[in-house]
PDB file of C-alpha atoms in Angstrom:
ATOM      1  CA  UNK A   1     113.427 101.722 141.443  1.00 62.00           C
ATOM      2  CA  UNK A   2     110.618 102.981 143.778  1.00 72.00           C
ATOM      3  CA  UNK A   3     109.161 105.147 140.981  1.00 69.00           C
ATOM      4  CA  UNK A   4     109.168 102.186 138.587  1.00 71.00           C
ATOM      5  CA  UNK A   5     107.466  99.997 141.224  1.00 77.00           C
ATOM      6  CA  UNK A   6     104.779 102.626 141.806  1.00 78.00           C
ATOM      7  CA  UNK A   7     104.080 102.873 138.075  1.00 73.00           C
ATOM      8  CA  UNK A   8     103.841  99.094 137.731  1.00 74.00           C
ATOM      9  CA  UNK A   9     101.523  98.858 140.758  1.00 77.00           C
ATOM     10  CA  UNK A  10      99.326 101.581 139.279  1.00 76.00           C
ATOM     11  CA  UNK A  11      99.231  99.667 135.970  1.00 71.00           C
ATOM     12  CA  UNK A  12      98.097  96.507 137.773  1.00 69.00           C
ATOM     13  CA  UNK A  13      95.400  98.393 139.710  1.00 72.00           C
ATOM     14  CA  UNK A  14      94.076 100.245 136.636  1.00 67.00           C
ATOM     15  CA  UNK A  15      93.647  96.983 134.765  1.00 60.00           C
ATOM     16  CA  UNK A  16      92.094  95.156 137.727  1.00 62.00           C
ATOM     17  CA  UNK A  17      94.912  92.614 137.821  1.00 64.00           C
ATOM     18  CA  UNK A  18      96.000  90.946 141.070  1.00 67.00           C
ATOM     19  CA  UNK A  19      98.387  93.224 142.952  1.00 76.00           C
ATOM     20  CA  UNK A  20     101.053  91.157 144.667  1.00 78.00           C
ATOM     21  CA  UNK A  21     104.800  91.043 145.155  1.00 81.00           C
ATOM     22  CA  UNK A  22     104.937  88.098 142.724  1.00 77.00           C
ATOM     23  CA  UNK A  23     103.119  90.003 139.963  1.00 71.00           C
ATOM     24  CA  UNK A  24     105.334  93.049 140.520  1.00 77.00           C
ATOM     25  CA  UNK A  25     108.486  90.904 140.319  1.00 78.00           C
ATOM     26  CA  UNK A  26     107.289  89.268 137.079  1.00 70.00           C
ATOM     27  CA  UNK A  27     106.627  92.671 135.509  1.00 69.00           C
ATOM     28  CA  UNK A  28     110.069  93.897 136.589  1.00 72.00           C
ATOM     29  CA  UNK A  29     111.701  90.855 134.921  1.00 69.00           C
ATOM     30  CA  UNK A  30     109.702  91.373 131.729  1.00 63.00           C
ATOM     31  CA  UNK A  31     110.740  95.026 131.574  1.00 62.00           C
ATOM     32  CA  UNK A  32     114.403  94.028 131.990  1.00 58.00           C
ATOM     33  CA  UNK A  33     114.329  91.199 129.438  1.00 55.00           C
ATOM     34  CA  UNK A  34     112.439  93.167 126.787  1.00 48.00           C
ATOM     35  CA  UNK A  35     109.050  91.494 127.151  1.00 51.00           C
ATOM     36  CA  UNK A  36     107.152  94.001 125.058  1.00 47.00           C
ATOM     37  CA  UNK A  37     105.747  94.128 121.557  1.00 37.00           C
ATOM     38  CA  UNK A  38     105.751  97.354 119.523  1.00 38.00           C
ATOM     39  CA  UNK A  39     102.700  97.935 117.362  1.00 36.00           C
ATOM     40  CA  UNK A  40     103.229 100.866 114.975  1.00 39.00           C
ATOM     41  CA  UNK A  41     105.813 102.230 117.450  1.00 44.00           C
ATOM     42  CA  UNK A  42     102.984 103.369 119.723  1.00 45.00           C
ATOM     43  CA  UNK A  43     101.673 100.370 121.659  1.00 43.00           C
ATOM     44  CA  UNK A  44     103.029  97.773 124.037  1.00 46.00           C
ATOM     45  CA  UNK A  45     101.693  94.928 126.082  1.00 45.00           C
ATOM     46  CA  UNK A  46     103.193  93.639 129.306  1.00 47.00           C
ATOM     47  CA  UNK A  47     102.412  90.198 130.689  1.00 40.00           C
ATOM     48  CA  UNK A  48     101.501  90.614 134.362  1.00 39.00           C
ATOM     49  CA  UNK A  49     100.316  87.074 135.130  1.00 40.00           C
ATOM     50  CA  UNK A  50     100.506  83.815 133.205  1.00 42.00           C
ATOM     51  CA  UNK A  51      97.013  84.098 131.727  1.00 40.00           C
ATOM     52  CA  UNK A  52      96.383  87.844 131.593  1.00 39.00           C
ATOM     53  CA  UNK A  53      98.133  90.946 130.331  1.00 45.00           C
ATOM     54  CA  UNK A  54      97.765  94.694 130.211  1.00 48.00           C
ATOM     55  CA  UNK A  55      97.922  96.576 126.919  1.00 51.00           C
ATOM     56  CA  UNK A  56      99.060 100.192 126.925  1.00 50.00           C
ATOM     57  CA  UNK A  57      98.282 102.071 123.715  1.00 51.00           C
ATOM     58  CA  UNK A  58     100.149 105.323 123.113  1.00 51.00           C
ATOM     59  CA  UNK A  59      98.315 107.401 120.465  1.00 51.00           C
ATOM     60  CA  UNK A  60     100.029 110.230 118.531  1.00 50.00           C
ATOM     61  CA  UNK A  61     101.402 113.223 120.437  1.00 56.00           C
ATOM     62  CA  UNK A  62      99.007 115.270 122.514  1.00 51.00           C
ATOM     63  CA  UNK A  63      96.752 112.363 123.519  1.00 49.00           C
ATOM     64  CA  UNK A  64      97.241 110.528 126.799  1.00 50.00           C
ATOM     65  CA  UNK A  65      97.989 106.777 126.820  1.00 47.00           C
ATOM     66  CA  UNK A  66      94.919 104.562 126.777  1.00 49.00           C
ATOM     67  CA  UNK A  67      95.129 101.426 128.964  1.00 51.00           C
ATOM     68  CA  UNK A  68      93.086  98.429 127.786  1.00 53.00           C
ATOM     69  CA  UNK A  69      92.705  95.213 129.800  1.00 58.00           C
ATOM     70  CA  UNK A  70      93.552  91.940 128.108  1.00 55.00           C
ATOM     71  CA  UNK A  71      90.664  89.542 128.848  1.00 58.00           C
ATOM     72  CA  UNK A  72      91.587  86.449 130.847  1.00 57.00           C
ATOM     73  CA  UNK A  73      91.723  83.357 128.643  1.00 60.00           C
ATOM     74  CA  UNK A  74      91.779  85.309 125.365  1.00 59.00           C
ATOM     75  CA  UNK A  75      94.688  84.804 122.980  1.00 59.00           C
ATOM     76  CA  UNK A  76      93.740  87.646 120.627  1.00 60.00           C
ATOM     77  CA  UNK A  77      92.277  91.093 121.111  1.00 59.00           C
ATOM     78  CA  UNK A  78      90.656  93.271 118.415  1.00 60.00           C
ATOM     79  CA  UNK A  79      91.710  96.836 119.178  1.00 54.00           C
ATOM     80  CA  UNK A  80      89.994  99.814 117.443  1.00 53.00           C
ATOM     81  CA  UNK A  81      92.597 101.838 115.571  1.00 51.00           C
ATOM     82  CA  UNK A  82      90.871 104.917 114.135  1.00 53.00           C
ATOM     83  CA  UNK A  83      87.387 105.364 112.715  1.00 55.00           C
ATOM     84  CA  UNK A  84      87.149 102.299 110.466  1.00 56.00           C
ATOM     85  CA  UNK A  85      90.328 100.345 111.160  1.00 56.00           C
ATOM     86  CA  UNK A  86      91.004  97.645 113.728  1.00 59.00           C
ATOM     87  CA  UNK A  87      94.217  95.947 114.777  1.00 56.00           C
ATOM     88  CA  UNK A  88      94.238  92.328 115.936  1.00 59.00           C
ATOM     89  CA  UNK A  89      96.834  91.791 118.643  1.00 57.00           C
ATOM     90  CA  UNK A  90      97.866  88.262 119.561  1.00 60.00           C
ATOM     91  CA  UNK A  91      99.578  87.388 122.808  1.00 58.00           C
ATOM     92  CA  UNK A  92     102.872  85.619 122.114  1.00 58.00           C
ATOM     93  CA  UNK A  93     106.331  85.290 123.616  1.00 59.00           C
ATOM     94  CA  UNK A  94     109.396  87.316 122.633  1.00 61.00           C
ATOM     95  CA  UNK A  95     110.959  84.572 120.455  1.00 66.00           C
ATOM     96  CA  UNK A  96     107.814  84.167 118.338  1.00 63.00           C
ATOM     97  CA  UNK A  97     107.467  87.962 118.025  1.00 59.00           C
ATOM     98  CA  UNK A  98     111.056  88.251 116.730  1.00 64.00           C
ATOM     99  CA  UNK A  99     110.514  85.413 114.226  1.00 65.00           C
ATOM    100  CA  UNK A 100     107.371  87.080 112.867  1.00 61.00           C
ATOM    101  CA  UNK A 101     109.153  90.437 112.691  1.00 60.00           C
ATOM    102  CA  UNK A 102     111.898  88.932 110.484  1.00 64.00           C
ATOM    103  CA  UNK A 103     109.344  86.985 108.422  1.00 59.00           C
ATOM    104  CA  UNK A 104     107.183  90.056 107.772  1.00 55.00           C
ATOM    105  CA  UNK A 105     110.161  92.180 106.706  1.00 56.00           C
ATOM    106  CA  UNK A 106     111.245  89.594 104.119  1.00 54.00           C
ATOM    107  CA  UNK A 107     107.660  88.992 102.986  1.00 52.00           C
ATOM    108  CA  UNK A 108     106.822  92.662 102.453  1.00 49.00           C
ATOM    109  CA  UNK A 109     110.199  93.828 101.090  1.00 51.00           C
ATOM    110  CA  UNK A 110     109.018  93.825  97.446  1.00 49.00           C
ATOM    111  CA  UNK A 111     105.301  94.350  98.034  1.00 48.00           C
ATOM    112  CA  UNK A 112     103.135  97.129  96.662  1.00 46.00           C
ATOM    113  CA  UNK A 113     102.157  99.799  99.191  1.00 44.00           C
ATOM    114  CA  UNK A 114      98.364  99.541  98.982  1.00 43.00           C
ATOM    115  CA  UNK A 115      97.994 102.395 101.460  1.00 40.00           C
ATOM    116  CA  UNK A 116      99.279 104.930  98.910  1.00 42.00           C
ATOM    117  CA  UNK A 117      96.951 103.623  96.223  1.00 43.00           C
ATOM    118  CA  UNK A 118      93.567 103.149  97.889  1.00 46.00           C
ATOM    119  CA  UNK A 119      93.901 104.502 101.423  1.00 46.00           C
ATOM    120  CA  UNK A 120      93.645 101.072 103.052  1.00 48.00           C
ATOM    121  CA  UNK A 121      96.030  98.184 103.523  1.00 48.00           C
ATOM    122  CA  UNK A 122      94.639  94.859 102.354  1.00 51.00           C
ATOM    123  CA  UNK A 123      96.452  91.558 102.809  1.00 52.00           C
ATOM    124  CA  UNK A 124      95.273  88.498 100.872  1.00 58.00           C
ATOM    125  CA  UNK A 125      96.724  85.290  99.486  1.00 59.00           C
ATOM    126  CA  UNK A 126      98.170  85.209  95.989  1.00 61.00           C
ATOM    127  CA  UNK A 127      95.807  84.420  93.151  1.00 64.00           C
ATOM    128  CA  UNK A 128      96.437  83.263  89.577  1.00 66.00           C
ATOM    129  CA  UNK A 129      97.306  86.244  87.389  1.00 68.00           C
ATOM    130  CA  UNK A 130      98.819  88.401  90.156  1.00 68.00           C
ATOM    131  CA  UNK A 131     101.919  90.307  89.063  1.00 69.00           C
ATOM    132  CA  UNK A 132     104.168  93.073  90.303  1.00 66.00           C
ATOM    133  CA  UNK A 133     105.644  96.095  88.517  1.00 61.00           C
ATOM    134  CA  UNK A 134     109.193  96.782  89.677  1.00 60.00           C
ATOM    135  CA  UNK A 135     109.117 100.416  88.594  1.00 60.00           C
ATOM    136  CA  UNK A 136     111.912 100.060  86.037  1.00 61.00           C
ATOM    137  CA  UNK A 137     111.130 101.494  82.628  1.00 64.00           C
ATOM    138  CA  UNK A 138     110.506  98.993  79.866  1.00 67.00           C
ATOM    139  CA  UNK A 139     110.178  95.931  82.076  1.00 67.00           C
ATOM    140  CA  UNK A 140     107.152  93.693  81.898  1.00 72.00           C
ATOM    141  CA  UNK A 141     105.150  92.866  85.025  1.00 68.00           C
ATOM    142  CA  UNK A 142     106.595  89.824  86.788  1.00 69.00           C
ATOM    143  CA  UNK A 143     104.154  87.071  87.803  1.00 67.00           C
ATOM    144  CA  UNK A 144     103.961  86.303  91.508  1.00 62.00           C
ATOM    145  CA  UNK A 145     102.635  82.776  91.075  1.00 54.00           C
ATOM    146  CA  UNK A 146     100.092  81.048  93.224  1.00 42.00           C
ATOM    147  CA  UNK A 147      99.997  80.487  96.980  1.00 36.00           C
TER     148      UNK A 147
END
């Protein structure tokens, strides 16, 4: 418990968030109730106060974690993710995060992996004429319809 408290206090200080017993207690509760969001299995954010949060990004092995402050009053944060890629993180509660996780899994279950084809992932709305190849021999492309 004392080690966890020291780490949480250090996190608050590094991100210039108010250090108080109330903030520490809120962070402890969030850690116990699972108040975190995984982004590519390497990043988390913890809500420290009602209107601000601290984002901890854990890059691949061998690189130290990079703390980034969440600006007060901002609902979204554009986070650089490599040379030409950016990730938009949106502050939301655990229930909404779980709903989006389930929605995204069902939405992308039969999608084409653009990353393997062109080196970038591109998401866009459906357009007339869009179709998908299921990979089975002899089958025609199936239309996806319109949004």
